[in-house]
Coordinates of C-alpha atoms in Angstrom, one line a residue:
X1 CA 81.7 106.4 137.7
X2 CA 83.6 103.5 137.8
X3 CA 87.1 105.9 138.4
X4 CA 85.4 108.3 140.9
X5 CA 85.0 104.7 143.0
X6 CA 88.4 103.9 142.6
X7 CA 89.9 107.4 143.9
X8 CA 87.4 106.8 147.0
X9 CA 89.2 103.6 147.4
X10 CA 92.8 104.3 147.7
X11 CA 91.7 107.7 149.3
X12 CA 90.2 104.9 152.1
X13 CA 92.8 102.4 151.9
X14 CA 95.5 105.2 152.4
X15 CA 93.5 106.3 155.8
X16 CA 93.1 103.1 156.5
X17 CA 97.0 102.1 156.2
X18 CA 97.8 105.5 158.1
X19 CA 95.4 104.8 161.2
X20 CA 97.2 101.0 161.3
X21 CA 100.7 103.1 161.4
X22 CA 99.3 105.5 163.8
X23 CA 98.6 102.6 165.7
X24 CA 102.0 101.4 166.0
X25 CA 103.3 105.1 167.0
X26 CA 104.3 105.8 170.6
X27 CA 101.1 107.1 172.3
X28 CA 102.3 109.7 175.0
X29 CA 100.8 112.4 177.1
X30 CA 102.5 116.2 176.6
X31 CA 103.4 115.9 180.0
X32 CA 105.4 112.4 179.0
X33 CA 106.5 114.1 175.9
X34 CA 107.9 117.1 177.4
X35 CA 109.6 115.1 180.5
X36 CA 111.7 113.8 176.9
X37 CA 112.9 116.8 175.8
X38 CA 114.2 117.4 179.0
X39 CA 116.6 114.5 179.2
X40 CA 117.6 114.4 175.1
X41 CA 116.9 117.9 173.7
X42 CA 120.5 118.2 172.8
X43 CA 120.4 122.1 172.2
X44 CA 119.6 122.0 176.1
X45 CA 122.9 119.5 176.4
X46 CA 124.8 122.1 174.7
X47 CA 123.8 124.9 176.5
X48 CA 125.1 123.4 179.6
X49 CA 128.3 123.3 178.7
X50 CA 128.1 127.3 179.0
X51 CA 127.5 126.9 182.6
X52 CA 130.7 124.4 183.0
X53 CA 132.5 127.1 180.9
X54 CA 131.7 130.0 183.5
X55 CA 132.7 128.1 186.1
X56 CA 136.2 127.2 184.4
X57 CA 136.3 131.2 183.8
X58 CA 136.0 131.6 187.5
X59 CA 138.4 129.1 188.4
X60 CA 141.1 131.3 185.8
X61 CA 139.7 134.4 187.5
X62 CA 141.2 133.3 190.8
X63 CA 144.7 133.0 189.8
X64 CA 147.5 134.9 190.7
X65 CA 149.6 136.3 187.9
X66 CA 152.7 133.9 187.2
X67 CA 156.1 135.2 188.3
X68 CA 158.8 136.2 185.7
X69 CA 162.3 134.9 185.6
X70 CA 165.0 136.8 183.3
X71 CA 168.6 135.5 183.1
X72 CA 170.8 138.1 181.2
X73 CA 174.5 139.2 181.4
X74 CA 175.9 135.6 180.4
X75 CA 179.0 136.1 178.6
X76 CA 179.9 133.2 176.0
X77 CA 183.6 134.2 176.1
X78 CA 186.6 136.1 177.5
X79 CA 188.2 139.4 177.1
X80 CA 191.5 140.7 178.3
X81 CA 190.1 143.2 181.1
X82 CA 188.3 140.2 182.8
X83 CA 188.6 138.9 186.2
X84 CA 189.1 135.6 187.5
X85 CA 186.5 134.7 189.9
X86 CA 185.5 131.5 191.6
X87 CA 184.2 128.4 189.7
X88 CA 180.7 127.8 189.3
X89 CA 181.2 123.8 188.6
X90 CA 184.3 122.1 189.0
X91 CA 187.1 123.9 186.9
X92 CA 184.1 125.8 184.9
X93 CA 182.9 129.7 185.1
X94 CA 186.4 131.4 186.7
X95 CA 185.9 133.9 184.2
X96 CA 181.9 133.9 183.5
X97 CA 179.4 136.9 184.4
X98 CA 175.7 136.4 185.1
X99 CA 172.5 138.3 186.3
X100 CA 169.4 136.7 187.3
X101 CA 166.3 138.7 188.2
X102 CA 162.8 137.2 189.8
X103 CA 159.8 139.3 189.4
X104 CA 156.2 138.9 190.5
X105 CA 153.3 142.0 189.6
X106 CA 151.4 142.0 192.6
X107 CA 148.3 143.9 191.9
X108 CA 146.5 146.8 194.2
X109 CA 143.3 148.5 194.7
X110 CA 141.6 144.8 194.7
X111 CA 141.1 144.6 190.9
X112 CA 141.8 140.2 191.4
X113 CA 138.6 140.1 193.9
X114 CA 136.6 142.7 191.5
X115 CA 137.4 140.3 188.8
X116 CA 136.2 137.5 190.7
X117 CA 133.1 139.3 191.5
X118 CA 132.5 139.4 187.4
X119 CA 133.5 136.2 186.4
X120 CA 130.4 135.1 189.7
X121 CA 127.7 137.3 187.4
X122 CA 129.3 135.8 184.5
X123 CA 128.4 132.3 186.0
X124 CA 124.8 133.6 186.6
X125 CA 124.7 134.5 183.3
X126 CA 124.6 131.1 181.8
X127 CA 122.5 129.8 184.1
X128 CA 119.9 132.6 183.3
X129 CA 120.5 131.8 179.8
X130 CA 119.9 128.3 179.9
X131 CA 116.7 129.0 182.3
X132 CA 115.7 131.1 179.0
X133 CA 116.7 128.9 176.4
X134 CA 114.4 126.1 178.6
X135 CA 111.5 128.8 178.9
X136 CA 111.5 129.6 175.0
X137 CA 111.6 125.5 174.2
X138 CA 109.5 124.9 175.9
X139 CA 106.5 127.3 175.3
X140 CA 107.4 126.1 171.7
X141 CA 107.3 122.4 171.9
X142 CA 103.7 122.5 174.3
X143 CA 102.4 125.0 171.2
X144 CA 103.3 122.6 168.7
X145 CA 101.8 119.7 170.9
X146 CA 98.5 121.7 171.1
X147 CA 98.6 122.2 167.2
X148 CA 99.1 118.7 166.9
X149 CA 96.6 117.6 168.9
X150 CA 94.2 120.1 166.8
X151 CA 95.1 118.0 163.7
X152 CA 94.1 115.1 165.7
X153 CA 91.1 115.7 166.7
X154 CA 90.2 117.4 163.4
X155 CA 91.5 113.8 161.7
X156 CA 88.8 111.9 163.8
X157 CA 86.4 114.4 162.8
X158 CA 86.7 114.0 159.5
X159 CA 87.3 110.4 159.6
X160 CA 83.9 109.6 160.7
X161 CA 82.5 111.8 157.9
X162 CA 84.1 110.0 155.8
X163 CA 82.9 106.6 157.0
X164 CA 79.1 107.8 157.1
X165 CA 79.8 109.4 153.4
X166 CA 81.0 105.8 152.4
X167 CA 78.5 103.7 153.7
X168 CA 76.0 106.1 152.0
X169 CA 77.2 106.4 148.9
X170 CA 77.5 101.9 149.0
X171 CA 74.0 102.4 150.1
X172 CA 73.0 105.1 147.4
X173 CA 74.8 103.0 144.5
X174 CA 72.9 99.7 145.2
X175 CA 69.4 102.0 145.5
X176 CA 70.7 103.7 142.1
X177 CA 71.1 100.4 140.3
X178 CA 67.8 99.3 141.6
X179 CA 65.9 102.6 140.1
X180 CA 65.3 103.7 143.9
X181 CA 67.4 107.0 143.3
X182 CA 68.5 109.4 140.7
X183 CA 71.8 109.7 139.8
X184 CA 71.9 113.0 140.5
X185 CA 71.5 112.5 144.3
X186 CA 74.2 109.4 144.3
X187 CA 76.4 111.8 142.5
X188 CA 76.2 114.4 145.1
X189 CA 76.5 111.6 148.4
X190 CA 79.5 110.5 146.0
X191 CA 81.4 113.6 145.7
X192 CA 80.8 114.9 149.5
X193 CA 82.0 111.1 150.0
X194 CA 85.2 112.0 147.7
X195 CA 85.6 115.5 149.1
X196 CA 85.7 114.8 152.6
X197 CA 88.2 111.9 151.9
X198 CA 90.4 114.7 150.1
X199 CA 90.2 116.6 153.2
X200 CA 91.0 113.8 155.7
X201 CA 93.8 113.5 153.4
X202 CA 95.4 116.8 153.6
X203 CA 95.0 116.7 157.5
X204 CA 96.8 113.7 157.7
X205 CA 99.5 115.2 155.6
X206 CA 99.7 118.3 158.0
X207 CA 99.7 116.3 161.1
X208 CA 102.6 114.3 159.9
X209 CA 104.7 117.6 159.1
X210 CA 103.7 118.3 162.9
X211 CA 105.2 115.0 164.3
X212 CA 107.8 115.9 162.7
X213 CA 107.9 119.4 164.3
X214 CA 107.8 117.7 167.7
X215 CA 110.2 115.1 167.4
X216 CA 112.5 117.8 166.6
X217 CA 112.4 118.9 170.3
X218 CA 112.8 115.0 171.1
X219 CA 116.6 114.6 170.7
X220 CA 118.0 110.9 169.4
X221 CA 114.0 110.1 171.5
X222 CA 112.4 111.7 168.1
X223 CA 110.2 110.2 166.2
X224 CA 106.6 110.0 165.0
X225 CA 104.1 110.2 168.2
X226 CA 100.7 110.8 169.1
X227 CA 99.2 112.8 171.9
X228 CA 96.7 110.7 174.2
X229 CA 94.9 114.0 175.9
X230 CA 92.4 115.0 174.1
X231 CA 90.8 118.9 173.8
X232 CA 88.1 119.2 176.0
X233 CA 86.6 121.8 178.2
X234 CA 89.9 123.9 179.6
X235 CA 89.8 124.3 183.0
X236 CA 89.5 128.2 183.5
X237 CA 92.2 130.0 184.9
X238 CA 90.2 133.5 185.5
X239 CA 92.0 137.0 185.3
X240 CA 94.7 137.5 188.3
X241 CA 96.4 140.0 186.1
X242 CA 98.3 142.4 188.8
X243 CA 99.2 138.8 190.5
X244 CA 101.0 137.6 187.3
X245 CA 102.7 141.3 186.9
X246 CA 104.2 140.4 190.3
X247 CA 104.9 136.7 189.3
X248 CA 106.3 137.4 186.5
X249 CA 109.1 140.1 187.7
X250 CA 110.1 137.6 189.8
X251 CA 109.9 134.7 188.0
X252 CA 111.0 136.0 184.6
X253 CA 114.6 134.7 183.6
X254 CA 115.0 137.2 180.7
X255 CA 114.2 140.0 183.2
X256 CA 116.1 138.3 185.9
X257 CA 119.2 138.5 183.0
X258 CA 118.8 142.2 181.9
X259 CA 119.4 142.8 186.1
X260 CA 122.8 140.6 186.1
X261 CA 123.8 142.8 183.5
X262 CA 123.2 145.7 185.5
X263 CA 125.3 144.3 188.3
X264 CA 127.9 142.8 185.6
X265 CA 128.2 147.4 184.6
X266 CA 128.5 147.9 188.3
X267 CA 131.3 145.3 188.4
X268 CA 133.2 146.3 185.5
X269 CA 132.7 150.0 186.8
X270 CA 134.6 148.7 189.4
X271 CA 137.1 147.2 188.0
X272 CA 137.5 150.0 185.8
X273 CA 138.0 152.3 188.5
X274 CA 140.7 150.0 190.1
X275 CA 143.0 149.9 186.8
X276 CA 143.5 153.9 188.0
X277 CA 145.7 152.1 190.9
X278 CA 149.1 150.7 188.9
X279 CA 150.1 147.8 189.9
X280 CA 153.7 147.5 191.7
X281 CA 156.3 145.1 190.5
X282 CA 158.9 143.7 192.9
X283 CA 161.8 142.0 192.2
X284 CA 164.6 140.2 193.4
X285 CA 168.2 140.4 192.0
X286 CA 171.2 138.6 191.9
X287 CA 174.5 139.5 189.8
X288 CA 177.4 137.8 189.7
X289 CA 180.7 139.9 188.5
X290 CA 178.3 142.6 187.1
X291 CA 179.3 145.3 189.6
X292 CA 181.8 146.0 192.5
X293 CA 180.4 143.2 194.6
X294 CA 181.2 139.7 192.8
X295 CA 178.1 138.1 194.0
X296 CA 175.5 141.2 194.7
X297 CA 171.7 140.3 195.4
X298 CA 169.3 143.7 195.7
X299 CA 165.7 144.0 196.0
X300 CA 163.2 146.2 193.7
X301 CA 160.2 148.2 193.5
X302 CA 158.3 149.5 190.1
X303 CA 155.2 151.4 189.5
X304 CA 153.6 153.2 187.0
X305 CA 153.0 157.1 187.1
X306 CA 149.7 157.8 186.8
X307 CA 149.9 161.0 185.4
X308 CA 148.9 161.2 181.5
X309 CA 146.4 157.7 181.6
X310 CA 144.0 157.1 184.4
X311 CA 142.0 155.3 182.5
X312 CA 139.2 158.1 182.2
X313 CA 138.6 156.7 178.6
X314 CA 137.2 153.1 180.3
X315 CA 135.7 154.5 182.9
X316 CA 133.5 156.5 181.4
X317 CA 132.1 153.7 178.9
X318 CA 131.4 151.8 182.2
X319 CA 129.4 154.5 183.2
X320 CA 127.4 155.3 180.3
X321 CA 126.8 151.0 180.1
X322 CA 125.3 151.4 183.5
X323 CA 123.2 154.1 182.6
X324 CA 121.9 152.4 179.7
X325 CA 120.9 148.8 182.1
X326 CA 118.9 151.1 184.0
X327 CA 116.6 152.8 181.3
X328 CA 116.4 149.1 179.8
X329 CA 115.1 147.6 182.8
X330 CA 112.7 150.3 182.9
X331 CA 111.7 149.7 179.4
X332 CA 111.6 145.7 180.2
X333 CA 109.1 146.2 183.5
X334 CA 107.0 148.3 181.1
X335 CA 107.0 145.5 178.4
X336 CA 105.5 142.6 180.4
X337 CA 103.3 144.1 182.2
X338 CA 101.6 145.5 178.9
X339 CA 101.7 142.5 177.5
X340 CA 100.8 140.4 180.9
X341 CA 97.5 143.3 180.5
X342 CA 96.7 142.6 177.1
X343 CA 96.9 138.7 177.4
X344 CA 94.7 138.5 180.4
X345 CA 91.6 140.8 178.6
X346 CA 92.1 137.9 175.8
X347 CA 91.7 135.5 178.1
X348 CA 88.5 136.6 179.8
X349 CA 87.2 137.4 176.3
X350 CA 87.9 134.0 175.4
X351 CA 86.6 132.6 178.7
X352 CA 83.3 134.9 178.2
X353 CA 82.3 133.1 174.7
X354 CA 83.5 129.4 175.8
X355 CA 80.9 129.8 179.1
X356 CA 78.3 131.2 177.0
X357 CA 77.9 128.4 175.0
X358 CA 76.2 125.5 176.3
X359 CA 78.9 123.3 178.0
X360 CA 76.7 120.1 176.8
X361 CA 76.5 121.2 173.0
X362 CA 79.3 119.6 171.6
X363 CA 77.6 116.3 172.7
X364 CA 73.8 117.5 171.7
X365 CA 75.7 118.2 168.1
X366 CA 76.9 114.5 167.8
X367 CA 73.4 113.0 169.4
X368 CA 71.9 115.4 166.4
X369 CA 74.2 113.8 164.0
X370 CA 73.5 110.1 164.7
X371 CA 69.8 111.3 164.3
X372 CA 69.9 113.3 161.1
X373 CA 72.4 110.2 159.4
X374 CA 69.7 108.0 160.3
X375 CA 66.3 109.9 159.2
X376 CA 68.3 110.5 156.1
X377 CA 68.7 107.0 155.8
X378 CA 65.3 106.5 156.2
X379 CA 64.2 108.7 153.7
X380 CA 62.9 111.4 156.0
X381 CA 65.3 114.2 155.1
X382 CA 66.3 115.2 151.4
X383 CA 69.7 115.4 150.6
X384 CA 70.0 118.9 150.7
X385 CA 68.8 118.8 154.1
X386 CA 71.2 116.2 155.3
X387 CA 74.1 117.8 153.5
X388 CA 73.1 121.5 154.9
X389 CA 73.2 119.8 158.2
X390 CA 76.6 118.2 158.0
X391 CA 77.7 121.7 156.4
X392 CA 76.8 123.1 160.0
X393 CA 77.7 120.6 161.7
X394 CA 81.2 120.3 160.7
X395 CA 81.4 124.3 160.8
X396 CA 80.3 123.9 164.7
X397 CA 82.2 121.4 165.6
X398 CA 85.6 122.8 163.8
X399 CA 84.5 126.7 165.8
X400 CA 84.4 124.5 168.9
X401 CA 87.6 122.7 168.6
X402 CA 89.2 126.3 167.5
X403 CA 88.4 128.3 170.6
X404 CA 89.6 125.6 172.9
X405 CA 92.8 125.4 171.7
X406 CA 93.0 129.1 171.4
X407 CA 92.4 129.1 175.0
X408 CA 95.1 127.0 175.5
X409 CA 97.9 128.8 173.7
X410 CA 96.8 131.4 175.4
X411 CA 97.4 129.4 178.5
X412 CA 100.9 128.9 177.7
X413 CA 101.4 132.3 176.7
X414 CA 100.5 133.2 179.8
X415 CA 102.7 130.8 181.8
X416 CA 105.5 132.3 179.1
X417 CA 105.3 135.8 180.1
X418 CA 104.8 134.9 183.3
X419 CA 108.2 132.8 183.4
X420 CA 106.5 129.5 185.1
X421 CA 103.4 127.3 185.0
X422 CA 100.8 128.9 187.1
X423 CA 97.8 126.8 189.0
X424 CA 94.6 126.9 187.3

């Protein structure tokens, strides 16, 4: 007896010392928290610097190609057949050849503006990307939040059964030493008392693994929290299912993405189809004692013949890519509005069972419970009534607490698919 009491106590005094640190933890609304990870998430930080890196691509995309210089023909001595022509500095060069050529590729059929054109879809690439990386974070961190604030509200839960349990089983031991009660029956208020501690205990645990789930989001801000709202009655958002297939093709930055890859094949189609067109090569040319003028400059065209390589190899690849973006799209527009279908039937099941049950029944349950404590108390219930009672109260009030938050993950599913938050 004397070691089932001393469990109960450190079981208490660990809740107790846990509600004092909870106390001294920041206290924030999910709107508050997620208003952090938008300024310190640092996987969103990173993902910035993709953006910054398109635009640098750009910026190289733009460029013309560098001319070429070639200096050749430079003779490090003399030979007997060589002429003397005029110095080059001073007393120096009388008898020294040299060629210099300047060349620039100067490219046709618009394949530097194509390219341009890519490196642009490129750009809107990461930005769709980091609109995406933002949408998936998010729906994660508010579905964390909601499981945390399950564990909260299932903590209060069970810490009030676990003050009742206590103060009856302080009550039941005095009665028990007096002769008042059997053992039997102090037994049994002592190991709900014990058991519902034990249970506290392992939600406590759990919620602490989910702070820590959250703070992960939190950047160098991360740490252990709790969330002020509470899990009440949702606000119902009702079934507007062909309005959220529309939303959501608009909204979607995943869907928005698989179409800039569609343009990005019709670029590089494009581009493709240009490198058919060689690019000429002119030059300029100057030799110095090279030919029968001492000091000759000439001018100079080159191309490639386009006979054996057209490029038919690239092109067709191109082709086949854009192909493929199309019959992917397709697939994707089929996707979300199956599963934009599916979600909203959930939701108006769910909606269905939360309005049939009695909007004012999770407060008649704790009026009941005050009551049934206190006739217990009073010696006007046995214990297997009072415990039977509790049994069904705590299976209520945990069925409760379970379809509201499903009905808010389904809430944020929603606004997932749909690609933004939508008005209740």
């Amino acid at each position: 007896m004397r070691k089932i009491r001393i469990v109960l106590l450190i079981l208490l005094g660990l809740n107790s010392r846990l509600m004092a640190q909870e106390a001294e933890q920041n206290r924030l609304k999910k709107s508050e928290i997620e208003q952090v990870f938008l300024a310190h998430n640092l996987t969103l930080l990173a993902q910035r610097f993709h953006i910054q890196q398109a635009e640098a691509g750009m910026l190289q995309a733009k460029l013309w190609p560098n001319p070429k210089i070639e200096i050749s023909e430079v003779n490090l001595w003399k030979n007997p057949s060589s002429e003397t022509l005029p110095a080059l500095i001073g007393h120096y060069g009388k008898n020294q050849q040299v060629a210099l050529e300047l060349e620039q590729t100067i490219e046709l059929a618009g394949k530097r503006k194509k390219r341009i054109q890519l490196q642009l879809l490129e750009k809107e690439n990461a930005k769709l990307q980091f609109e995406e990386l933002l949408r998936n974070l998010k729906y994660d961190l508010r579905n964390k939040c909601i499981e945390l604030q399950v564990l909260q509200e299932r903590e209060r839960l069970y810490s009030d059964q676990v003050t009742i349990f206590h103060k009856l089983a302080q009550s039941y031991q005095k009665q028990w030493k007096e002769g008042n009660v059997s053992e039997m029956d102090y037994l049994r208020i002592q190991s709900e008392s014990i058991a519902f501690a034990n249970k506290l205990s392992e939600i406590q645990q759990q919620k602490i693994e989910k702070m820590n789930a959250v703070a992960q989001y939190l950047g160098s801000k991360g740490q252990a929290l709790s969330i002020i709202d509470t899990l009440g009655i949702p606000v119902f958002i009702g079934n507007k299912a062909n309005e959220w297939k529309l939303i959501a093709l608009d909204s979607r930055s995943d869907y928005k993405l698989i179409h800039n890859e569609l343009k990005k094949s019709k670029a590089q189609l494009e581009i493709e189809k240009a490198e058919r067109v060689p690019d000429l090569q002119v030059s300029l040319n100057y030799d110095r004692g090279g030919n029968i003028m001492r000091d000759f400059v000439g001018v100079g065209l080159a191309m490639d013949l386009p006979l054996f390589n057209r490029n038919q190899g690239n092109i067709k690849v191109a082709q086949l890519e854009l192909e493929k973006n199309k019959i992917e799209i397709e697939q994707f527009r089929i996707d979300i509005e199956r599963e934009i279908g599916f979600l909203a039937a959930r939701l108006s099941n769910l909606e269905s069972s939360l309005k049939a049950t009695d909007q004012q029944f999770d407060g008649k349950l704790d009026i009941a419970l005050e009551r049934y404590v206190r006739n217990f108390q009073q010696q006007r219930l046995t214990i297997v009534e009072f415990i039977d009672f509790i049994n069904n109260y705590m299976e209520n009030k945990e069925a409760i607490l379970e379809r509201r938050a499903n009905y808010l993950q389904y809430g944020e599913e929603l606004a997932y698919l749909i690609g933004k938050d939508i008005a209740s």
